Each structure stands twice: as C-alpha cells, then as structure tokens.
Coordinates of C-alpha atoms in Angstrom, one line a residue:
X40 CA 20.6 37.0 41.0
X41 CA 19.7 38.2 37.0
X42 CA 20.9 34.8 35.8
X43 CA 20.0 31.8 37.8
X44 CA 22.2 29.5 35.2
X45 CA 25.7 32.0 35.7
X46 CA 27.4 29.5 37.7
X47 CA 26.8 26.7 36.0
X48 CA 28.8 25.3 32.5
X49 CA 27.7 26.4 28.9
X50 CA 25.6 23.8 27.5
X51 CA 24.7 24.6 24.3
X52 CA 26.7 26.1 21.5
X53 CA 25.2 28.8 19.0
X54 CA 26.2 29.3 15.3
X55 CA 24.7 30.8 12.1
X56 CA 22.7 27.9 10.4
X57 CA 23.0 27.4 7.0
X58 CA 21.1 25.7 4.5
X59 CA 23.2 22.5 5.0
X60 CA 21.7 22.8 8.5
X61 CA 17.6 22.8 7.2
X62 CA 18.4 20.1 5.1
X63 CA 20.0 17.5 7.3
X64 CA 17.1 18.3 9.5
X65 CA 14.7 16.4 7.4
X66 CA 15.9 12.8 8.6
X67 CA 13.9 10.9 5.6
X68 CA 15.2 13.4 2.9
X69 CA 19.4 12.6 4.7
X70 CA 18.7 8.4 4.5
X71 CA 17.2 8.6 1.0
X72 CA 20.0 7.9 -1.2
X73 CA 18.1 9.2 -3.8
X74 CA 17.3 12.6 -1.4
X75 CA 13.3 11.9 -2.4
X76 CA 11.8 15.2 -0.9
X77 CA 9.6 12.8 1.6
X78 CA 8.1 15.6 3.6
X79 CA 6.6 16.9 0.5
X80 CA 5.2 14.1 -1.1
X81 CA 3.4 12.8 2.1
X82 CA 2.0 16.1 2.8
X83 CA 0.8 15.5 -0.7
X84 CA -0.7 12.4 0.1
X85 CA -2.5 13.5 3.2
X86 CA -4.0 15.7 0.9
X87 CA -5.4 12.7 -1.5
X88 CA -3.0 14.6 -4.3
X89 CA -1.5 11.3 -5.4
X90 CA -1.2 12.2 -8.7
X91 CA 1.6 15.1 -7.9
X92 CA 3.2 13.0 -5.2
X93 CA 3.4 10.0 -7.7
X94 CA 5.2 13.0 -10.2
X95 CA 7.0 14.1 -7.3
X96 CA 8.7 11.2 -6.5
X97 CA 9.3 9.8 -9.8
X98 CA 11.4 13.3 -10.4
X99 CA 13.9 11.9 -7.7
X100 CA 14.1 8.1 -7.7
X101 CA 12.6 7.3 -10.7
X102 CA 10.6 4.3 -10.4
X103 CA 8.2 5.2 -7.4
X104 CA 5.6 2.6 -8.0
X105 CA 8.4 -0.4 -8.1
X106 CA 10.0 1.3 -5.2
X107 CA 6.9 1.6 -3.1
X108 CA 6.7 -2.2 -3.0
X109 CA 10.6 -3.4 -3.0
X110 CA 12.5 -0.3 -1.4
X111 CA 14.9 -1.1 1.3
X112 CA 13.8 1.8 3.5
X113 CA 16.7 3.5 4.5
X114 CA 14.5 6.5 5.6
X115 CA 12.1 4.6 7.8
X116 CA 14.7 4.0 11.1
X117 CA 15.8 7.6 11.1
X118 CA 12.3 9.0 10.9
X119 CA 11.0 11.0 13.8
X120 CA 7.9 9.9 14.2
X121 CA 9.9 7.1 15.9
X122 CA 10.2 8.8 18.7
X123 CA 6.6 10.1 19.1
X124 CA 5.0 6.6 19.4
X125 CA 7.8 4.1 18.2
X126 CA 6.7 3.7 14.9
X127 CA 8.0 5.2 11.7
X128 CA 5.6 7.3 8.5
X129 CA 4.9 4.2 6.2
X130 CA 7.1 6.3 3.8
X131 CA 7.4 3.1 1.3
X132 CA 3.8 2.1 1.6
X133 CA 3.2 5.3 1.6
X134 CA 4.8 6.3 -2.1
X135 CA 2.9 2.9 -3.6
X136 CA -0.2 4.1 -2.7
X137 CA 0.4 7.3 -4.8
X138 CA 1.5 5.2 -7.5
X139 CA -1.9 2.8 -6.9
X140 CA -4.5 5.6 -6.6
X141 CA -2.9 8.4 -8.9
X142 CA -5.8 9.2 -11.8
X143 CA -3.6 9.7 -14.9
X144 CA -0.7 7.3 -16.3
X145 CA 1.8 10.7 -16.6
X146 CA 3.1 9.5 -19.7
X147 CA 6.6 11.8 -19.8
X148 CA 7.3 13.8 -22.7
X149 CA 10.3 13.4 -24.5
X150 CA 13.1 15.8 -23.7
X151 CA 14.5 17.3 -27.5
X152 CA 18.0 16.3 -27.9
X153 CA 20.5 19.6 -27.5
X154 CA 23.7 17.6 -27.2
X155 CA 26.0 16.6 -29.6
X156 CA 27.6 14.0 -27.7
X157 CA 26.5 10.9 -26.8
X158 CA 26.2 8.5 -23.9
X159 CA 26.6 4.9 -23.9
X160 CA 25.0 2.5 -20.7
X161 CA 25.7 -1.3 -20.2
X162 CA 22.8 -2.3 -18.1
X163 CA 19.1 -1.1 -17.8
X164 CA 18.9 -1.7 -14.0
X165 CA 18.5 0.9 -11.3
X166 CA 21.6 2.6 -11.5
X167 CA 21.7 2.5 -15.9
X168 CA 18.0 4.1 -16.2
X169 CA 18.4 6.7 -13.7
X170 CA 21.5 7.8 -15.2
X171 CA 19.8 7.6 -18.8
X172 CA 16.9 9.6 -17.4
X173 CA 19.2 12.4 -16.0
X174 CA 20.9 12.8 -19.2
X175 CA 18.2 12.5 -21.7
X176 CA 16.8 15.7 -19.4
X177 CA 19.9 17.4 -19.9
X178 CA 19.5 17.2 -23.6
X179 CA 21.9 14.2 -24.5
X180 CA 20.7 10.9 -26.7
X181 CA 21.3 7.7 -24.9
X182 CA 21.6 4.2 -25.5
X183 CA 21.3 1.4 -22.9
X184 CA 22.8 -2.2 -23.9
X185 CA 20.8 -4.8 -22.0
X186 CA 21.0 -8.6 -21.6
X187 CA 17.8 -9.3 -20.9
X188 CA 14.4 -9.1 -22.7
X189 CA 12.9 -6.2 -20.8
X190 CA 14.5 -3.4 -18.6
X191 CA 14.5 -3.5 -14.7
X192 CA 17.7 -5.2 -14.1
X193 CA 17.4 -7.1 -10.7
X194 CA 13.9 -5.8 -10.6
X195 CA 12.3 -8.1 -13.4
X196 CA 14.7 -10.7 -12.9
X197 CA 15.8 -11.1 -9.1
X198 CA 12.1 -9.5 -7.7
X199 CA 9.5 -12.3 -7.7
X200 CA 5.8 -11.5 -9.5
X201 CA 3.8 -12.2 -6.3
X202 CA 6.0 -9.0 -5.0
X203 CA 6.2 -7.0 -7.8
X204 CA 3.9 -7.1 -10.6
X205 CA 5.1 -6.9 -14.1
X206 CA 2.8 -4.1 -15.0
X207 CA 4.3 -1.7 -12.8
X208 CA 8.1 -2.8 -14.1
X209 CA 6.4 -2.7 -17.8
X210 CA 5.3 0.8 -17.1
X211 CA 8.1 2.7 -15.3
X212 CA 10.9 0.6 -16.6
X213 CA 10.1 -0.2 -20.5
X214 CA 7.6 2.3 -21.1
X215 CA 9.0 5.3 -19.4
X216 CA 12.2 5.2 -21.1
X217 CA 10.7 5.0 -24.2
X218 CA 8.4 8.1 -23.2
X219 CA 12.1 10.3 -22.8
X220 CA 13.8 8.8 -26.1
X221 CA 15.9 6.5 -24.5
X222 CA 17.5 4.1 -27.2
X223 CA 17.7 0.3 -25.3
X224 CA 19.2 -2.7 -27.1
X225 CA 17.4 -5.9 -25.4
X226 CA 19.5 -9.6 -25.7
X227 CA 22.9 -7.7 -26.1
X228 CA 25.4 -8.9 -23.9
X229 CA 28.3 -6.3 -24.0
X230 CA 31.3 -8.8 -24.5
X231 CA 29.6 -11.0 -26.3
X232 CA 28.0 -9.1 -29.0
X233 CA 29.6 -5.8 -28.8
X234 CA 32.4 -5.2 -27.0
X235 CA 33.8 -2.6 -24.5
X236 CA 36.5 -0.9 -26.6
X237 CA 33.3 -0.2 -29.8
X238 CA 31.5 1.5 -27.2
X239 CA 34.3 3.4 -26.2
X240 CA 35.4 4.6 -29.7
X241 CA 31.3 4.9 -30.9
X242 CA 30.4 7.6 -28.0
X243 CA 32.0 10.0 -26.2
X244 CA 31.2 8.5 -22.8
X245 CA 30.4 5.0 -21.4
X246 CA 28.8 4.1 -18.4
X247 CA 29.0 0.4 -17.1
X248 CA 26.0 -0.9 -14.6
X249 CA 25.6 -3.9 -15.5
X250 CA 24.6 -5.3 -11.7
X251 CA 25.9 -7.7 -9.6
X252 CA 24.5 -10.6 -10.7
X253 CA 27.1 -13.8 -9.9
X254 CA 26.8 -15.6 -6.6
X255 CA 28.7 -16.6 -4.1
X256 CA 30.6 -19.8 -3.8
X257 CA 28.6 -22.2 -1.5
X258 CA 31.0 -22.8 1.2
X259 CA 31.5 -23.9 5.2
X260 CA 33.3 -22.7 7.7
X261 CA 36.6 -22.7 6.3
X262 CA 35.3 -20.8 3.7
X263 CA 36.1 -23.5 1.1
X264 CA 33.4 -25.1 -0.8
X265 CA 31.6 -28.0 0.3
X266 CA 31.5 -31.8 -0.6
X267 CA 28.1 -32.1 -2.5
X268 CA 27.7 -28.3 -3.8
X269 CA 27.2 -29.7 -7.2
X270 CA 24.2 -32.1 -6.4
X271 CA 21.3 -31.9 -8.8
X272 CA 18.8 -30.0 -6.6
X273 CA 21.3 -26.8 -5.6
X274 CA 20.6 -24.1 -7.6
X275 CA 21.5 -20.3 -6.5
X276 CA 19.0 -18.0 -5.1
X277 CA 19.2 -15.1 -7.6
X278 CA 19.4 -17.8 -10.3
X279 CA 16.4 -19.7 -8.6
X280 CA 14.5 -16.1 -9.0
X281 CA 15.4 -15.5 -12.4
X282 CA 14.6 -18.8 -13.6
X283 CA 10.8 -18.5 -11.7
X284 CA 10.4 -14.6 -12.7
X285 CA 10.5 -15.0 -16.7
X286 CA 8.9 -18.3 -16.6
X287 CA 12.0 -21.3 -17.5
X288 CA 11.8 -24.3 -15.6
X289 CA 13.1 -24.5 -12.2
X290 CA 12.7 -27.6 -9.8
X291 CA 11.8 -26.6 -6.4
X292 CA 11.2 -29.8 -4.2
X293 CA 8.7 -30.6 -0.7
X294 CA 11.7 -29.8 1.1
X295 CA 13.5 -26.7 0.7
X296 CA 17.0 -25.0 2.8
X297 CA 17.5 -21.5 2.2
X298 CA 21.1 -20.7 3.2
X299 CA 21.0 -16.9 4.3
X300 CA 19.1 -14.0 5.8
X301 CA 18.8 -11.0 3.1
X302 CA 16.2 -10.4 0.9
X303 CA 17.1 -12.7 -1.7
X304 CA 16.4 -15.6 0.8
X305 CA 13.1 -14.4 2.1
X306 CA 12.3 -13.9 -1.5
X307 CA 13.5 -17.1 -2.7
X308 CA 12.0 -19.0 1.0
X309 CA 8.7 -17.4 -0.2
X310 CA 9.0 -18.2 -3.7
X311 CA 9.4 -21.9 -2.6
X312 CA 6.1 -21.9 -0.6
X313 CA 4.2 -20.8 -3.5
X314 CA 5.7 -23.6 -5.8
X315 CA 4.2 -26.4 -3.5
X316 CA 6.9 -26.6 -1.1
X317 CA 5.7 -28.4 1.8
X318 CA 8.5 -27.1 4.3
X319 CA 10.8 -24.5 3.9
X320 CA 13.7 -23.6 6.4
X321 CA 15.8 -21.0 6.4
X322 CA 19.1 -21.6 7.8
X323 CA 21.5 -18.4 8.7
X324 CA 24.8 -18.7 10.7
X325 CA 24.3 -15.8 13.0
X326 CA 21.8 -14.6 14.9
X327 CA 18.6 -13.2 14.2
X328 CA 19.7 -9.8 15.4
X329 CA 22.8 -9.8 12.6
X330 CA 20.0 -10.7 10.1
X331 CA 20.0 -8.9 6.8
X332 CA 16.5 -8.4 5.8
X333 CA 14.3 -6.3 7.8
X334 CA 11.4 -7.5 10.4
X335 CA 9.0 -7.3 8.5
X336 CA 10.0 -9.3 5.4
X337 CA 11.2 -11.9 8.1
X338 CA 7.6 -11.8 9.8
X339 CA 5.9 -12.3 6.5
X340 CA 8.0 -15.7 5.8
X341 CA 7.2 -16.4 9.1
X342 CA 3.6 -16.1 8.6
X343 CA 4.0 -18.5 5.7
X344 CA 5.3 -20.9 7.7
X345 CA 8.8 -20.6 6.7
X346 CA 10.5 -22.2 9.9
X347 CA 14.1 -20.1 10.6
X348 CA 16.9 -21.8 12.2
X349 CA 19.6 -19.4 13.6
X350 CA 23.5 -19.5 14.8
X351 CA 23.6 -23.1 12.2
X352 CA 26.2 -23.2 9.4
X353 CA 26.3 -25.9 6.5
X354 CA 29.0 -28.2 6.3
X355 CA 28.1 -30.7 3.5
X356 CA 24.7 -31.5 1.0
X357 CA 24.4 -35.6 1.2
X358 CA 22.8 -37.7 -1.3
X359 CA 21.6 -41.5 -1.3
X360 CA 22.8 -42.0 -4.9
X361 CA 25.1 -39.5 -5.1
X362 CA 23.3 -37.4 -7.4
X363 CA 21.0 -35.7 -6.4
X364 CA 20.3 -34.3 -3.1
X365 CA 18.9 -36.1 -0.2
X366 CA 19.9 -33.7 3.2
X367 CA 22.6 -31.2 4.3
X368 CA 24.5 -31.3 7.4
X369 CA 25.2 -28.5 9.4
X370 CA 26.8 -27.2 12.8
X371 CA 25.6 -24.7 15.8
X372 CA 27.7 -21.9 16.4
X373 CA 28.3 -18.8 18.9
X374 CA 28.8 -15.4 17.8
X375 CA 32.4 -14.2 18.6
X376 CA 33.9 -10.7 18.2
X377 CA 32.9 -8.8 15.2
X378 CA 34.4 -8.9 11.3
X379 CA 34.7 -6.8 8.8
X380 CA 31.3 -6.3 8.4
X381 CA 30.9 -5.3 11.9
X382 CA 28.5 -8.1 12.9
X383 CA 29.3 -11.1 15.6
X384 CA 31.6 -13.6 13.7
X385 CA 30.3 -17.1 14.0
X386 CA 32.5 -20.0 15.9
X387 CA 31.4 -23.5 15.0
X388 CA 30.8 -25.7 18.5
X389 CA 32.2 -29.0 18.2
X390 CA 30.3 -32.0 18.9
X391 CA 26.9 -30.0 17.5
X392 CA 26.8 -31.6 13.9
X393 CA 23.0 -32.6 12.8
X394 CA 21.7 -33.4 9.8
X395 CA 18.1 -32.1 8.0
X396 CA 16.6 -34.6 5.3
X397 CA 16.1 -31.8 2.3
X398 CA 15.7 -32.4 -1.9
X399 CA 16.3 -28.4 -2.8
X400 CA 19.3 -26.6 -1.4
X401 CA 19.5 -22.6 -2.0
X402 CA 22.4 -21.0 -1.4
X403 CA 21.1 -17.3 -1.5
X404 CA 24.3 -15.3 0.9
X405 CA 25.5 -12.7 -2.2
X406 CA 26.6 -11.7 -5.2
X407 CA 29.4 -10.3 -6.8
X408 CA 30.1 -8.7 -10.2
X409 CA 30.8 -10.2 -13.0
X410 CA 33.8 -8.5 -14.8
X411 CA 34.8 -11.6 -17.3
X412 CA 33.7 -9.4 -20.1
X413 CA 35.4 -6.6 -19.0
X414 CA 38.9 -5.9 -21.1
X415 CA 40.7 -4.3 -18.0
X416 CA 44.1 -4.9 -19.3
X417 CA 43.4 -3.9 -22.5
X418 CA 41.8 -0.8 -21.5
X419 CA 44.9 -0.4 -19.0
X420 CA 41.8 -0.3 -16.3
X421 CA 42.9 0.0 -12.9
X422 CA 40.8 -2.7 -11.0
X423 CA 40.6 -4.1 -7.0
X424 CA 41.2 -7.7 -6.6
X425 CA 38.0 -9.2 -7.5
X426 CA 38.8 -7.3 -11.0
X427 CA 36.1 -4.4 -10.5
X428 CA 37.4 -1.0 -12.0
X429 CA 38.6 1.4 -9.7
X430 CA 36.5 4.8 -9.4
X431 CA 37.4 8.6 -8.4
X432 CA 34.8 9.2 -5.5
X433 CA 34.1 12.5 -7.0
X434 CA 33.5 11.6 -10.6
X435 CA 32.6 8.1 -10.7
X436 CA 35.1 7.6 -13.1
X437 CA 37.9 4.9 -13.7
X438 CA 41.4 5.6 -14.9
X439 CA 40.1 5.2 -18.8
X440 CA 39.3 8.9 -19.9
X441 CA 35.4 9.1 -20.6
X442 CA 34.7 5.4 -18.9
X443 CA 32.1 5.8 -15.7
X444 CA 31.1 2.7 -13.6
X445 CA 28.6 2.7 -10.7
X446 CA 25.4 1.3 -8.7
X447 CA 26.1 -2.6 -7.5
X448 CA 28.5 -3.4 -10.3
X449 CA 31.4 -1.2 -8.7
X450 CA 29.6 -0.8 -5.3
X451 CA 28.3 -4.2 -4.3
X452 CA 25.2 -6.1 -4.0
X453 CA 23.0 -3.6 -1.5
X454 CA 19.6 -2.3 -2.5
X455 CA 17.4 -0.6 -5.7
X456 CA 17.2 3.1 -4.1
X457 CA 21.2 3.4 -3.4
X458 CA 22.1 2.2 -7.0
X459 CA 19.4 5.0 -7.8
X460 CA 21.5 7.6 -6.3
X461 CA 24.6 6.4 -7.4
X462 CA 23.1 6.7 -11.5
X463 CA 22.6 10.1 -10.4
X464 CA 25.5 11.1 -9.1
X465 CA 27.1 9.6 -12.5
X466 CA 25.0 11.6 -15.0
X467 CA 25.6 15.1 -13.6
X468 CA 29.7 13.7 -13.6
X469 CA 29.5 12.6 -17.3
X470 CA 27.6 16.0 -18.0
X471 CA 30.1 17.6 -16.4
X472 CA 33.1 15.7 -18.5
X473 CA 31.4 16.4 -21.4
X474 CA 32.0 19.9 -21.2
X475 CA 28.3 20.2 -19.6
X476 CA 27.4 23.1 -17.0
X477 CA 25.5 22.1 -13.6
X478 CA 21.8 23.6 -13.5
X479 CA 22.4 25.9 -10.9
X480 CA 21.0 25.7 -7.5
X481 CA 18.1 27.7 -6.1
X482 CA 18.4 30.2 -3.1
X483 CA 17.8 28.3 0.1
X484 CA 14.0 30.1 1.4
X485 CA 12.3 30.3 4.2
X486 CA 8.6 30.4 3.9
X487 CA 6.5 31.8 6.8
X488 CA 3.5 29.4 7.3
X489 CA 0.4 32.2 8.7
X490 CA -2.0 31.3 11.1
X491 CA -0.5 27.5 11.7
X492 CA -2.3 25.6 14.3
X493 CA -2.0 22.2 13.4
X494 CA -2.3 20.8 17.0
X495 CA -5.6 22.4 17.3
X496 CA -7.3 20.9 14.2
X497 CA -5.7 17.9 13.3
X498 CA -5.4 14.9 15.8
X499 CA -2.2 13.4 13.8
X500 CA -0.1 13.0 16.9
X501 CA -2.8 9.6 18.2
X502 CA -2.9 8.0 14.8
X503 CA -1.9 4.4 15.2
X504 CA 0.4 2.8 12.5
X505 CA -1.2 0.8 10.4
X506 CA 0.5 -2.7 8.7
X507 CA 0.0 -2.7 5.0
X508 CA -3.1 -4.6 4.3
X509 CA -2.1 -8.5 2.8
X510 CA -3.8 -11.4 1.4
X511 CA -5.0 -13.8 4.4
X512 CA -2.7 -17.1 4.3
X513 CA -5.3 -19.4 1.5
X514 CA -4.7 -16.8 -1.2
X515 CA -1.2 -16.5 -1.1
X516 CA -0.2 -19.7 -3.1
X517 CA 0.3 -18.2 -6.3
X518 CA 3.3 -17.0 -8.0
X519 CA 1.6 -14.4 -10.0
X520 CA -1.1 -12.6 -7.8
X521 CA 0.6 -9.5 -5.6
X522 CA 0.5 -10.5 -1.7
X523 CA 0.4 -7.1 -0.3
X524 CA -2.8 -5.1 -1.6
X525 CA -1.6 -1.7 -0.1
X526 CA -3.0 1.0 1.5
X527 CA -6.6 2.4 0.5
X528 CA -6.6 5.9 -0.3
X529 CA -8.4 6.8 2.9
X530 CA -6.1 4.8 4.7
X531 CA -3.3 5.8 3.0
X532 CA -4.4 9.7 3.8
X533 CA -4.9 8.9 7.5
X534 CA -1.1 7.3 7.3
X535 CA 0.3 10.1 5.5
X536 CA -1.4 12.4 8.5
X537 CA 1.2 11.0 11.4
X538 CA 3.4 12.5 9.5
X539 CA 5.1 15.6 11.3
X540 CA 6.0 17.5 8.6
X541 CA 10.0 17.9 9.0
X542 CA 10.7 20.7 6.7
X543 CA 8.6 22.9 8.7
X544 CA 10.9 24.9 11.8
X545 CA 9.6 27.2 14.7
X546 CA 11.2 30.3 14.5
X547 CA 11.2 33.1 17.5
X548 CA 11.8 36.8 16.7
X549 CA 13.7 37.9 19.5
X550 CA 13.3 41.4 18.9
X551 CA 9.3 41.0 20.5
X552 CA 9.9 38.0 22.6
X553 CA 9.0 39.5 26.0
X554 CA 10.4 36.0 27.7
X555 CA 7.3 34.8 29.3
X556 CA 7.5 31.6 28.9
X557 CA 4.7 30.9 27.9
X558 CA 5.6 28.5 24.9
X559 CA 7.9 26.3 27.3
X560 CA 4.4 25.8 29.5
X561 CA 2.4 24.8 26.5
X562 CA 4.8 22.5 24.7
X563 CA 3.7 19.1 25.1
X564 CA 6.7 17.2 24.5
X565 CA 9.4 20.1 26.4
X566 CA 11.3 20.7 23.6
X567 CA 11.5 24.6 24.5
X568 CA 13.2 25.7 26.9
X569 CA 14.4 29.1 28.3
X570 CA 18.3 28.9 29.4
X571 CA 20.2 31.9 30.8
X572 CA 22.8 33.6 28.7
X573 CA 25.7 31.4 30.2
X574 CA 24.6 28.1 29.5
X575 CA 25.4 29.0 25.8
X576 CA 28.6 29.2 23.9
X577 CA 28.7 32.6 22.0
X578 CA 29.9 32.3 18.2
X579 CA 27.5 33.9 16.0
X580 CA 26.3 37.9 15.7
X581 CA 23.2 37.4 17.8
X582 CA 25.5 37.2 20.6
X583 CA 27.9 40.2 19.9
X584 CA 26.4 42.4 22.8
X585 CA 25.2 40.3 25.2
X586 CA 28.1 40.1 27.3
X587 CA 26.7 43.5 28.3
X588 CA 23.6 43.2 29.0
X589 CA 21.9 42.8 32.4
X590 CA 19.5 40.0 31.7
X591 CA 18.3 38.2 29.4
X592 CA 17.6 34.7 28.0
X593 CA 18.6 32.0 25.3
X594 CA 15.4 30.4 23.8
X595 CA 16.4 26.7 23.0
X596 CA 14.5 24.9 20.5
X597 CA 15.1 20.8 20.4
X598 CA 14.0 20.1 17.0
X599 CA 14.2 16.2 17.4
X600 CA 11.0 16.7 20.1
X601 CA 9.1 19.2 18.3
X602 CA 6.2 17.6 16.6
X603 CA 5.4 20.6 14.7
X604 CA 1.7 21.4 16.3
X605 CA 1.8 25.3 16.5
X606 CA 0.6 25.2 20.2
X607 CA 3.4 27.8 20.6
X608 CA 2.5 29.5 18.2
X609 CA -1.0 30.2 19.2
X610 CA 0.2 30.5 23.0
X611 CA 2.6 33.5 22.2
X612 CA 1.1 36.9 23.7
X613 CA 3.0 39.3 21.3
X614 CA 3.0 36.6 17.9
X615 CA 7.0 36.3 18.6
X616 CA 7.0 32.8 17.3
X617 CA 5.8 31.3 13.6
X618 CA 6.3 28.4 11.8
X619 CA 8.5 28.8 8.3
X620 CA 8.7 26.5 5.6
X621 CA 12.3 25.4 4.2
X622 CA 12.5 25.3 0.5
X623 CA 15.8 24.4 -1.3
X624 CA 17.3 23.1 -4.3
X625 CA 20.7 22.1 -5.3
X626 CA 22.4 21.9 -8.1
X627 CA 20.7 19.8 -11.3
X628 CA 18.3 19.8 -8.3
X629 CA 19.8 16.7 -6.9
X630 CA 18.3 17.4 -3.5
X631 CA 15.1 19.7 -3.7
X632 CA 12.1 20.5 -1.0
X633 CA 9.2 21.5 -3.0
X634 CA 7.6 25.0 -3.3
X635 CA 4.0 23.1 -3.1
X636 CA 1.8 23.6 0.1
X637 CA 1.5 20.3 1.9
X638 CA -0.4 21.0 4.6
X639 CA -3.9 22.4 5.5
X640 CA -3.2 24.1 8.8
X641 CA -5.7 26.1 9.7

C-alpha cells in the first residue's frame, strides 16, 4: 500500500492562504485593539534598539510609556509562549522598557495642514487623542475641548501617580499633542462653556470622546440604593482617585472597605494604604475567578496587606451618629447561573448577614457616561435607554451628519488600549466623511531569511519569565513614588529574547522536498507531520493533480506549536525548507507588520 492513510478519513482541509491568514497567525497583534506590531518591537528590544521600538509603538498606540505601565494586556493571554512554559512574553512591561531606556525624547514633527475642513473633539483622553493624532497626520486642523487642566483623561484623573508618574503623561499627552499641532482648550466643559450645536456649526465634523465618569449607584442585592449610601465617609472610587491625583483634600480613614474587584478597586485599595489606612478590605460579590482585575494586580494588593473577601454583597452602611460611617453590613452569597455579563450570578444566602467596622466606604464597581451636556432631542439624535448616542458600527457616526462618537463614552467603561483603537478607527471614518481618501494598503510580502538557525545559537526557549521589579513593601508608602521600578536594559533584552516571533513562518518547497521525514524527526515540538494525501480535503490549486499520483504526501505544519527555531531548515538535505518574514500594511497603516530586521539568526 503506497498510502498507508488511504483508508482513514480526511483530517485536514487545504486552502489557499491570503494576507488575512498571516495576520491572524500573529495572535498578540490580533488581541491588541490598536493592532500594535508587537512581534517587531519585541524583536527590536531583543537587540537593545529601544528608540526604534518606542517609535514603532507610538505609531500604533500613541502613548507607549503610559500603556507600558497601565495596559490591560489583552495580547498576553493569547501569546503563543504560554504554550511553551505557561508564561507569556511580558509585552506590556517591555513596552515600558522601550520608553524608559530610549536615548532621545523624540519630539514629533508637526504635520502640515493640508485640508480646509476642521474637526472638533470632545475629550482629550485615550480615544480623543488617538483620533486627533491620526487626523493631524492626514492634514486636518484639530481642536480638542477638555474639561480638565491636563490632557490624558482617565490616565491622569483615574490612575494613581504611584502607578503612572505625571512626567510620563505630560510628555506623551500634553507635549505630544502640542508637538503635532493639536489645539487643546483646557478647562473648557462642553455643555457649559460651549454647546455641541455650536461645535457642529463651527466645525465640519465633531467627535464625542468624553469618557465614562459617572459612578454606578451604591446598591444592594435588590439593585436598590442601600441605606446609608449618603453618609460622610462614602466616596466613589473614581472620585477618590480624581481627588488624590489632583491634590485635592480627600478623607481616607483608618479602616476602609472598597466594593468591587476591577482595576479601579485595586487602585483605590492600594491608594488608601498609601494615605495611611491601617486596614483595607476588598469586598466582592462573586468569587476570585470572576474578578474584573487581573491576577497580577490582585497579588500586588495582597502583598500590600489588602484583605480580600469574596462572595459578599453590601446591605447597609451603618453609622453611630447618623452622619459619619462607622461600619457596613454584608451578606454571604453563593453563585447561580451566568447572567448577561457571562459571569455567575451572586445569590444571597439568608441568615448569613455580618458587619465589619470601617470609617470609609469606597464603591468601585463601574461607571457610565454623563450625557447631561448632550442635547439629544434638540439635535434629533437616536440614543439608547441611557441617553448615549447610537452609532453606525462601520463609521462611528451618529444619525446626525458629521457627529461621531467613540471610546468609553459610547462603548462603556473598558480600558485604555480599546479606546485608542476606537479613536484610530474613528479618524479614518471622519476622513472618509470629509472627502478624504484612505492611504492605500501595501501588498503583503514574504521575505526569506537566509541561513536561519536561531535554535542553534540562542537559548530563548529556556529563558524563564521574570516578574517586573518593584519596590520592597517598606518603601511603598508614598503616593508619588512609582511602585514598579521596571526592567533594566539587560533584563529587558533577555525577556524580549523569549519571543517566538510569530510573524515568521516555515515554508516547504514541494518541488524539491524528497519526503525524507528529517524535519519531522528533528522538530522539538512535533509541529511537523507527514500525512498521506488521503488525509487532506483538497480545495486549492496545489492538489489539482494529486488524485492521479501513485504516491506522495502532504507536509503539515502546526503553527500553534512551532517555536521558529529553524532546526528543520538546518536538517533538510535539499534546502526545501525556509523561514520567511511576513510583511504587510493595511489601509491607513491601521495594521502593519514592519519591514525591519528584528532578530539576529546567524
């Protein structure tokens, strides 16, 4: 029997690949809402090319120094390195390393104004700045109306200084916007100092990116506001962070209960520690597995002696004098079926009520958008039940011509990188609305890397993951001293070398492959297999004549297992195997894989 698999059913489907397939084969870039060219900038850091890595990041995500400290890291759970040793590449922390260790500031050149149509943006946060940057590069004059005295939005008013130093936000928000010619009208609240209708008359397009700052009410299991929610000593998490970040007076007592489990709750609990609280509780109605923050943030809070209490719901804020907080009553929960969020619903257990003694209560379980300044009826806007404008999902425009919206204002509270992705998408739509033309895409290319043998010269597979260096506990009680110290240049280079470089792909030339199975034998992760022709459902031109062959085989490569070591290239006796680097740029360079040599392979 020439084909030993001929009696088996087809296992694989063969299709002609397109650039889209190559893009989806880079999971970190797919996971990033801004589609940052992760594999390239990590490769640059592996060669200590920090300045190039920083600029490549800024091109995609606008504020790399900020994101390197605060990003929600949706890229890391999908990183293929997880399948090698259970730990992803430290994509976020390496982004910070590129910012920390670059040699120059890299003030941006101001793009010339080449368009006669003007754009106004409401809000200088993540979405607003990302939209403004891209529009300026397209040649539009852009003005941002910002109610705060600084740019950055939640980066400044919602993220503590001990996590994100203000010299970083000043450089990447205020100074960067000034460098590229974006006019920002600070301390200007739309709806009070100027109306949306006025902006629509004065500008050719308006983008609403006002963020999501109204805290959810302090409710109990019945979704009704609990008794005592208005006592002195109850302060919403987003308001507490705003006050402490801007140096305003904020009361934080000795015993603090923080309600919630997201990033705001973690920041509030750790801020309370720095402001002198002796005991801080995190009270969360679900289990640890359903918590909104990531494991790292929760571990850091635990290290700072924050006490976590799961499966408890608030019932009442108590007071001994009827004015000030003196305690809080809770009830234990069990988990039921999943609710609309996909998480299991907490169900109170009768008879399990208990009380803790606290003098400060910080509700930190989400925000919604303030639409009081938006005259929806006057403008004829279609809105949802919360008054937020409805959008065309393809254009980010409301039903009012020229009025766009995005970021957390329209999509709800999420994270910085998602809002940045929204802003960049909106800029392209605004450009098309104003008669502009998309920057054309660049054709996808496959560039062969000669003499690739990384697995023989680099021990990258065995490099362990290193946590980000931070201050010892005794030095963490300052509100202004950054807690995380970051990788040294040497540590960053080593951690970057762990990257598998998923923009690289193994290619086998069928015209000179002799089916010797040498590549199958040498592959350390069994990602190459030789399969009989009958195991593949044939739909591509490569198999048109295969039905008439007397013998042959298909060489199958599992991209999920491949670590790009190149041992198969070295082993192949006919040089039929090569390593190629995929390069592409989508319209407006929204998705790029750069044409930069990023790895030493000889």
